[in-house]
CSV table of C-alpha atoms and ligand atoms in Angstrom, one decimal:
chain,number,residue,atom,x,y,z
A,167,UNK,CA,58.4,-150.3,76.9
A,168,UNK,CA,54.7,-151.2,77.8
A,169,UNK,CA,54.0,-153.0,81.2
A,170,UNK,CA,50.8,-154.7,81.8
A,171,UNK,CA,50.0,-154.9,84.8
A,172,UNK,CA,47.7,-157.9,86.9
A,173,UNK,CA,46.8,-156.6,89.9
A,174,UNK,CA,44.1,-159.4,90.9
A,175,UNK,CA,43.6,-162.8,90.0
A,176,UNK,CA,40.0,-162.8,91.2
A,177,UNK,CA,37.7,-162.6,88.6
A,178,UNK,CA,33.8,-162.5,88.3
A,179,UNK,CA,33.2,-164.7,85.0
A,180,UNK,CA,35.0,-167.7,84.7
A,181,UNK,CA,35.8,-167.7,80.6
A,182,UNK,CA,36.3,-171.1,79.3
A,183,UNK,CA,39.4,-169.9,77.6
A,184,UNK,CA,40.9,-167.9,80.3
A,185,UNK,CA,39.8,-169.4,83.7
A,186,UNK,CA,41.3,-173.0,84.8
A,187,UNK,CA,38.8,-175.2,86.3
A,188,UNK,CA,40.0,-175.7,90.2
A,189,UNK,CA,42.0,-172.2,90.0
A,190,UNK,CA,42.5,-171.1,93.7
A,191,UNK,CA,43.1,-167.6,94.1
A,192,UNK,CA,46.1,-166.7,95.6
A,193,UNK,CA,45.9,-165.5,99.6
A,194,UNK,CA,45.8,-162.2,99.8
A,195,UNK,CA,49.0,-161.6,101.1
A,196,UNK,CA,50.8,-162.8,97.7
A,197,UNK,CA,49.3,-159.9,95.7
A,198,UNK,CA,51.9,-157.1,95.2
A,199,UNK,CA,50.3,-153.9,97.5
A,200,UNK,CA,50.0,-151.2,94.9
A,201,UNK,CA,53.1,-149.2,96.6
A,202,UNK,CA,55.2,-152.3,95.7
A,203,UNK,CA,53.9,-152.3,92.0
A,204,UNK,CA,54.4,-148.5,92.3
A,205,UNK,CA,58.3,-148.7,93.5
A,206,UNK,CA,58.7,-151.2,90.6
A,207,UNK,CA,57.5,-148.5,88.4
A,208,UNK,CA,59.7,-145.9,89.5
A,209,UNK,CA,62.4,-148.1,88.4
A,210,UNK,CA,61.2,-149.1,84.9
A,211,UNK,CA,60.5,-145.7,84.1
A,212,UNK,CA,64.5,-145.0,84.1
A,213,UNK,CA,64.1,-147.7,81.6
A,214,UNK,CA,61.8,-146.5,79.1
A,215,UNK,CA,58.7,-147.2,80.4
A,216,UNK,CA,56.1,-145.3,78.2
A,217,UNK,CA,52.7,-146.9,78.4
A,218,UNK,CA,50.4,-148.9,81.6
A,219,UNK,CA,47.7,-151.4,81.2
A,220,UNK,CA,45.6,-152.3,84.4
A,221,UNK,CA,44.2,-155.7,83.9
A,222,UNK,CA,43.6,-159.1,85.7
A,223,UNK,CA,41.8,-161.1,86.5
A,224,UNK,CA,38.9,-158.6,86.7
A,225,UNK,CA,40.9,-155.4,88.0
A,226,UNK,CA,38.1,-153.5,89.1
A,227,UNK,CA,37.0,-155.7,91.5
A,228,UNK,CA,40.2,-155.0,93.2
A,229,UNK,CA,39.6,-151.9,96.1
A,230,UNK,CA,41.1,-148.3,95.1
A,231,UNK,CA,42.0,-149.6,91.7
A,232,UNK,CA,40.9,-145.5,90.3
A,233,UNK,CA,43.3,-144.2,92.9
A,234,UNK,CA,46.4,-146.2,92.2
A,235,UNK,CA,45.2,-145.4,88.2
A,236,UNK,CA,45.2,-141.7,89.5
A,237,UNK,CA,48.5,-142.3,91.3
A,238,UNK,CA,50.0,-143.7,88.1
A,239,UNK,CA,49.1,-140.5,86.0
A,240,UNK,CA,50.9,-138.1,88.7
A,241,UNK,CA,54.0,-140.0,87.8
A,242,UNK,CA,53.3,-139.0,84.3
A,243,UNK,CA,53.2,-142.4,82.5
A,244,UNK,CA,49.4,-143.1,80.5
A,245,UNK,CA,47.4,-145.8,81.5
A,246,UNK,CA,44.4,-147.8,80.0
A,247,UNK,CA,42.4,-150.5,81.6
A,248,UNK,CA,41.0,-153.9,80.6
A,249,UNK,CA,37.7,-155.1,81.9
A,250,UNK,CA,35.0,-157.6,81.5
A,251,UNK,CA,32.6,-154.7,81.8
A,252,UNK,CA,30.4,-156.1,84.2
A,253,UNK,CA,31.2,-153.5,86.7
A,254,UNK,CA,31.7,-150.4,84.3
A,255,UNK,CA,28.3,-149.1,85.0
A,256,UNK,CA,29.2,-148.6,88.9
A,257,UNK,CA,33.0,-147.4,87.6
A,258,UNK,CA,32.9,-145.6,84.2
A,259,UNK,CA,33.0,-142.1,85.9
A,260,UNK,CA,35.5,-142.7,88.4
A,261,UNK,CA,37.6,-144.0,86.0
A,262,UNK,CA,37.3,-140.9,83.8
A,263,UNK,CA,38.4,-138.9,87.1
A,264,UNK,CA,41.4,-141.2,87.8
A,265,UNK,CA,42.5,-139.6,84.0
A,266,UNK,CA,42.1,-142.6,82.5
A,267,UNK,CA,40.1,-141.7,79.0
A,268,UNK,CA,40.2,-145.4,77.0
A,269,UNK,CA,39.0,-148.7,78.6
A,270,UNK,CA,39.4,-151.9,77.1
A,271,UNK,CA,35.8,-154.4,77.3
A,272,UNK,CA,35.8,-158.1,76.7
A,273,UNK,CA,32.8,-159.6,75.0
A,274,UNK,CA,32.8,-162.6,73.2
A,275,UNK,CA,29.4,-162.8,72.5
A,276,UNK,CA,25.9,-160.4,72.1
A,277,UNK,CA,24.1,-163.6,72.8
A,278,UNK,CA,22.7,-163.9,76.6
A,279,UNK,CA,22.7,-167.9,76.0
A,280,UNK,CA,26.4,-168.3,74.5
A,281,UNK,CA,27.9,-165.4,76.7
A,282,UNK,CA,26.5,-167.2,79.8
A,283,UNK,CA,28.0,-170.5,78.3
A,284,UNK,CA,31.5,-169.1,77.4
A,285,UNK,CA,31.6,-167.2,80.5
A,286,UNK,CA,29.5,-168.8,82.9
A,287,UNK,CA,27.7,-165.8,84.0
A,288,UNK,CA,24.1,-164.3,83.0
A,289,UNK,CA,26.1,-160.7,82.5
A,290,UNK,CA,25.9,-159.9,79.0
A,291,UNK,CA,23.2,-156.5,79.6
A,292,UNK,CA,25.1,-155.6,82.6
A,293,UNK,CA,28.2,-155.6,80.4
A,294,UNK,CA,26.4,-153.5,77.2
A,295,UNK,CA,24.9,-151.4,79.8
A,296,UNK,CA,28.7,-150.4,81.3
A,297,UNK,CA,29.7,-149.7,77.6
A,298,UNK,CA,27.2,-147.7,77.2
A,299,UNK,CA,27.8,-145.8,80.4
A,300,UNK,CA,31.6,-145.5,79.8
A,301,UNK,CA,31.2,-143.9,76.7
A,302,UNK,CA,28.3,-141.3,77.8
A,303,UNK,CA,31.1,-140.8,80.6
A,304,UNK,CA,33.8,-139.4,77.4
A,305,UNK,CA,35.5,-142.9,77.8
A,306,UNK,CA,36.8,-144.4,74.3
A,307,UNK,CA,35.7,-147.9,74.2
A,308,UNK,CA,37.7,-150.8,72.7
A,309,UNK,CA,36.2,-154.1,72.4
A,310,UNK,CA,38.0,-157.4,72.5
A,311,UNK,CA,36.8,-160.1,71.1
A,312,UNK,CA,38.3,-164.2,71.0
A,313,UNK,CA,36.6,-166.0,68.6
A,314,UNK,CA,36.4,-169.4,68.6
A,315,UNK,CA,35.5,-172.1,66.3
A,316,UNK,CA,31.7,-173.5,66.4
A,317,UNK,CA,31.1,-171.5,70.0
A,318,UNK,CA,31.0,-168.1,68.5
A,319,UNK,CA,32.4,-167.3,65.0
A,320,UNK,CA,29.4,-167.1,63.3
A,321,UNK,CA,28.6,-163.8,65.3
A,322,UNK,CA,31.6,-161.8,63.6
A,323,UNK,CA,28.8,-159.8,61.4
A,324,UNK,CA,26.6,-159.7,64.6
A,325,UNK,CA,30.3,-158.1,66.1
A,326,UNK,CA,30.5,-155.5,63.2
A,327,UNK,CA,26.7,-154.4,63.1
A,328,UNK,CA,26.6,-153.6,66.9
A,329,UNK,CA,29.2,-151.9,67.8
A,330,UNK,CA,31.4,-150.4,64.8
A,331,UNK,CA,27.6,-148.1,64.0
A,332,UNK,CA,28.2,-147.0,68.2
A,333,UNK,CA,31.9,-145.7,67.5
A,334,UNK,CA,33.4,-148.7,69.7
A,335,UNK,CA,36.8,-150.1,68.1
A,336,UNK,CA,36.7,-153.4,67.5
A,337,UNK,CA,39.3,-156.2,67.7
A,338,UNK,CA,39.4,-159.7,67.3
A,339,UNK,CA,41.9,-161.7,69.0
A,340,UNK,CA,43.3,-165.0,68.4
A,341,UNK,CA,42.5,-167.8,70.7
A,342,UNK,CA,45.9,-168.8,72.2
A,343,UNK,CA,47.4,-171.9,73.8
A,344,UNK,CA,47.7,-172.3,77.5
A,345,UNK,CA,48.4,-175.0,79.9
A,346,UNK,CA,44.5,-175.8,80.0
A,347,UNK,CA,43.6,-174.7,76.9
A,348,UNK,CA,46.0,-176.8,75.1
A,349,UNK,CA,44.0,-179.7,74.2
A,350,UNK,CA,41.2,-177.5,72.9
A,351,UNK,CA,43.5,-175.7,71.2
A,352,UNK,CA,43.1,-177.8,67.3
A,353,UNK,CA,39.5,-178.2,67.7
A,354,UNK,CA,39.0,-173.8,68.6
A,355,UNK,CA,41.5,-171.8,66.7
A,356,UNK,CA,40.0,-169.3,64.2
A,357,UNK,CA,43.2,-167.7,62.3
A,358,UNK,CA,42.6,-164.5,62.1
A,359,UNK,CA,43.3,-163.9,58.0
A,360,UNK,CA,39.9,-166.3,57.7
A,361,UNK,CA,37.8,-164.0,60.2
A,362,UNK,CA,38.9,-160.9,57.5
A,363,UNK,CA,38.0,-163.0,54.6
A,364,UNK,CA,34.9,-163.7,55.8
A,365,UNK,CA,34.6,-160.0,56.2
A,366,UNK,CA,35.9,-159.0,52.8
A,367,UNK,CA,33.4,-161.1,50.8
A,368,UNK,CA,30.8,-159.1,51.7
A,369,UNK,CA,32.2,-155.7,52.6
A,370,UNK,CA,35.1,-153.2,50.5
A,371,UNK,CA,38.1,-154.1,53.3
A,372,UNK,CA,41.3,-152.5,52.9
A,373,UNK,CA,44.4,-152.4,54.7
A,374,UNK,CA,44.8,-149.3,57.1
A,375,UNK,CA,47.9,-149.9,59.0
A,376,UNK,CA,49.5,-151.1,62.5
A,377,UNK,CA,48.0,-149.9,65.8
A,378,UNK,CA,50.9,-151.4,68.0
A,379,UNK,CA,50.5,-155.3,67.8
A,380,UNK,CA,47.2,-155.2,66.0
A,381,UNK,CA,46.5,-155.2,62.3
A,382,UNK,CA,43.6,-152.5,61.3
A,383,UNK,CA,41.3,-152.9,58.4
A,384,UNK,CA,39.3,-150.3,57.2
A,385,UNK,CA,35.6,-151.4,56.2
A,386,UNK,CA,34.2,-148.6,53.8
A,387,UNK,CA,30.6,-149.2,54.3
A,388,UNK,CA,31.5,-148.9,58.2
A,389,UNK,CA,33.7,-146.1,57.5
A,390,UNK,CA,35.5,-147.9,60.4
A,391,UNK,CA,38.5,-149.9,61.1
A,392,UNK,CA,38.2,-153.5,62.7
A,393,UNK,CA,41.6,-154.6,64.0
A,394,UNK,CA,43.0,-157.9,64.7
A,395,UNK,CA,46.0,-159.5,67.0
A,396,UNK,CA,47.1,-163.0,65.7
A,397,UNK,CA,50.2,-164.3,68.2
A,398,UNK,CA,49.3,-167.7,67.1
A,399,UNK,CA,48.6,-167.1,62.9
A,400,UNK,CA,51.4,-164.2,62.2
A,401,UNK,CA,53.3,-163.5,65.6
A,402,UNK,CA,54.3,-160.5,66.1
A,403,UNK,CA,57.7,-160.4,68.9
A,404,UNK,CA,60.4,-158.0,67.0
A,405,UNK,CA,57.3,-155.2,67.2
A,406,UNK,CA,56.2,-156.5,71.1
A,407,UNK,CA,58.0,-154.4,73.9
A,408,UNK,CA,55.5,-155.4,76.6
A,409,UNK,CA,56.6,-156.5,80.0
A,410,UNK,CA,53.8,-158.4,82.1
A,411,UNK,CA,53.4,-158.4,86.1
A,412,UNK,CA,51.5,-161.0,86.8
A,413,UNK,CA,49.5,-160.9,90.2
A,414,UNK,CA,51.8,-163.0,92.1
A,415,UNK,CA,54.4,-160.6,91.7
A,416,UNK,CA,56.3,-162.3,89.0
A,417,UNK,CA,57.9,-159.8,85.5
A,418,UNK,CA,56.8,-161.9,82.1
A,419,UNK,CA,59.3,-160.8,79.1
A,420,UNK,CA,56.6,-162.8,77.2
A,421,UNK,CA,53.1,-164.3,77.5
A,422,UNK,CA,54.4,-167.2,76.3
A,423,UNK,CA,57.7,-168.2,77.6
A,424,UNK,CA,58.7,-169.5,81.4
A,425,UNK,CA,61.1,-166.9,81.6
A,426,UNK,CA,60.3,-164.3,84.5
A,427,UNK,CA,61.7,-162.6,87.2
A,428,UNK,CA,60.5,-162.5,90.8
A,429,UNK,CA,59.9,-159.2,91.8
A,430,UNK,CA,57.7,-159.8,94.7
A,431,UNK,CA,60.3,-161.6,96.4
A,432,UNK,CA,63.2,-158.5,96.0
A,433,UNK,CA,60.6,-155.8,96.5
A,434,UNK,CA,59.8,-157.4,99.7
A,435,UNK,CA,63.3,-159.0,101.1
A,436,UNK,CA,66.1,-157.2,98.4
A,437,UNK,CA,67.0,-153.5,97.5
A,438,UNK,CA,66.9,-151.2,94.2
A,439,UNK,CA,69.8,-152.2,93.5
A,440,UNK,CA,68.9,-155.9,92.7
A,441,UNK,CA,65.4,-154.8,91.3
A,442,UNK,CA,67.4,-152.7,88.9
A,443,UNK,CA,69.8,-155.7,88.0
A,444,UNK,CA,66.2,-158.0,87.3
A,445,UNK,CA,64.9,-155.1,85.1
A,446,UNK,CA,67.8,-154.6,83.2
A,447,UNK,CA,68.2,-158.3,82.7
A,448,UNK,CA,64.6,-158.7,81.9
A,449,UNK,CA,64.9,-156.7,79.0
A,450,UNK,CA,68.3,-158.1,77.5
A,451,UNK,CA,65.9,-161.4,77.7
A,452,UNK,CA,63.2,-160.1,76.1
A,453,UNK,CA,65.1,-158.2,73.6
A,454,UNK,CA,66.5,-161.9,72.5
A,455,UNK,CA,63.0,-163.6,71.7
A,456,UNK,CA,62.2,-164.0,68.0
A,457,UNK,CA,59.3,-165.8,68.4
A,458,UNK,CA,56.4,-167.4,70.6
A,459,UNK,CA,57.9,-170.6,72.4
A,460,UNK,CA,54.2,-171.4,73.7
A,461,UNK,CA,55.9,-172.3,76.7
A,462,UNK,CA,53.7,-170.3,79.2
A,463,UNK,CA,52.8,-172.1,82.5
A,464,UNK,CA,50.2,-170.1,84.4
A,465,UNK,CA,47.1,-169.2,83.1
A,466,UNK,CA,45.6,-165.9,81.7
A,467,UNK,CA,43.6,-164.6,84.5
A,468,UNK,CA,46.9,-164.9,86.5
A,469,UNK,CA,49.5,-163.3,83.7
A,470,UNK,CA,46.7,-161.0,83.3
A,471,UNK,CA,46.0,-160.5,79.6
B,942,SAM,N1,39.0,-159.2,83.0
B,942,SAM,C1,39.6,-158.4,82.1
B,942,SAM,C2,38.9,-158.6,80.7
B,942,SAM,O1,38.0,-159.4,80.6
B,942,SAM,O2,39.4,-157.9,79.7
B,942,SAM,C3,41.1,-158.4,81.9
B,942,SAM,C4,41.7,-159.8,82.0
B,942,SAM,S1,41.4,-160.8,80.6
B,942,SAM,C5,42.5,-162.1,81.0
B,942,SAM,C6,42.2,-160.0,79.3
B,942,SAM,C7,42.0,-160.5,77.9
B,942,SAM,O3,42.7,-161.8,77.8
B,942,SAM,C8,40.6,-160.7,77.5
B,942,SAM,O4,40.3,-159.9,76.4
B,942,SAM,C9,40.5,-162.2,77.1
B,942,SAM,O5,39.7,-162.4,76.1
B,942,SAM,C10,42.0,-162.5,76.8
B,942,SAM,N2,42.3,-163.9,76.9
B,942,SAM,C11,42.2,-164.7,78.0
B,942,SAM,N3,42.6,-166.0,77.6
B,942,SAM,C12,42.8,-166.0,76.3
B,942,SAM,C13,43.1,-167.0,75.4
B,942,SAM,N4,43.3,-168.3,75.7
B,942,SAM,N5,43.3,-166.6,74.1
B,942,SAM,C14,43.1,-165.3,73.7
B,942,SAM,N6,42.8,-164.4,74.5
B,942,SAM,C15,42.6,-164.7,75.8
């Protein structure tokens, strides 16, 4: 099992897709601490737990996020970050001393003018630069990409030149529905099988296998893979064994589904012995979904993504 873990809602960009207009951040006091995350964790790791991903929100703006990563290690479970980048210049190296050696970076365009419009920020050289720092750090760097129809799909080539050359893994991801995206939703939506034919008219593409939920391509005149995720296009739940704690405190057996369990309020008022009953049933839900029911309510930079 794979937990990803929101530990802030806060966020420094404001992506169109991700970021409801009006969000209010929850108070303070609503975030899980990261001991309560951290007695959660001692739990699911009776259950399988194999595999952490600190995300958000933006999770490095949240204070001694390397330290709870470092904590995390010491109880012997792996963990890998997501990030917008905009701060990995001021935390690539402490990252790499928490033990963490792969981070996860966001960019959805290497255009100042689109990046500032899908994001609303001018960050996109702050963002590069931290990419750039991370790596001379010994960080393997992943970027995520969401492409969307007539905002930024023409820059998949754009994607492929700049980074794939720079030894950064690529991956597109599928724009998905939520509560606010919804209506957008028919007018954005790339699937992901036309982004690789696009690809595969002008470059030898071949299929190179699974890496968990993503598809990888190999491009022979990159001698590199490019890999996609499609939840909308091909979903993927029989291989998904992620569990999601969402910054209020709330375990997700699925991005997409209503269903979750509230952790926050037994870690703070129950016992184990409840928390172990939530986990157990958590996974007996999740182990019954078969596909996406689109039905999730909160937004992405709560869920954490
Ligand atoms: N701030 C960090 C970042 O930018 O990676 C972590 C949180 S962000 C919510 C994590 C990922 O969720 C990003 O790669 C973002 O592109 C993705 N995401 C958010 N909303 C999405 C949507 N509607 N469809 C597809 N991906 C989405």
């Amino acid at each position: 099992m794979y937990l990803r873990i929101s530990i802030t809602d806060r966020c420094n960009m404001r992506c169109l897709y991700c970021f409801p207009k009006g969000y209010k951040k929850l108070p303070k006091k609503e975030l899980l601490s990261f001991e309560e995350i951290i007695e959660l964790i001692a739990v699911l790791k009776d259950f399988g737990l194999r595999k952490i991903r600190i995300t958000g929100g933006e999770p490095l703006l949240r204070k001694g996020v390397c330290r709870f990563a470092e904590k995390l290690f010491s109880m012997g479970i792996p963990v890998y970050i997501s990030t917008n980048g905009a701060l990995l210049e001021r935390f690539a190296h402490s990252l790499r001393d928490s033990g963490i050696t792969r981070v996860n970076v966001s960019v959805d365009s290497l255009r100042e003018d689109r990046f500032g419009f899908i994001t609303k920020t001018p960050l996109l050289p702050q963002v590069l630069r931290g990419i750039e720092t991370a790596q001379k750090a010994g960080l393997e760097v992943k970027v995520n990409s969401v492409l969307m129809k007539n905002i930024n799909d023409d820059e998949i080539f754009d994607f492929l030149d700049y980074f794939l050359p720079r030894k950064i893994r690529l991956r597109f991801i599928e724009f998905m529905p939520f509560p606010h995206t919804r209506n957008q939703f028919e007018k954005l939506f790339v699937p992901y099988e036309e982004i690789l034919n696009r690809i595969s008219e002008r470059y030898s593409v071949s299929y190179a296998g699974t890496d968990g939920v993503a598809k990888e391509f190999k491009i022979k005149e990159f001698e590199a893979t490019v890999g996609f995720i499609s939840p909308v296009s091909k979903p993927f739940c029989r291989n998904c064994d992620r569990l999601r704690l969402t910054a209020s405190g709330k375990l997700k057996v699925c991005l997409h589904s209503g269903w979750e369990f509230d952790v926050k309020e037994i870690l703070r008022h129950g016992n184990k012995g409840r928390l172990k009953e939530a986990v157990k049933e958590a996974l007996e839900l999740k182990a019954q979904i078969s596909s996406p029911r689109w039905k999730a309510e909160r937004s992405m930079v709560e869920i954490g993504g």
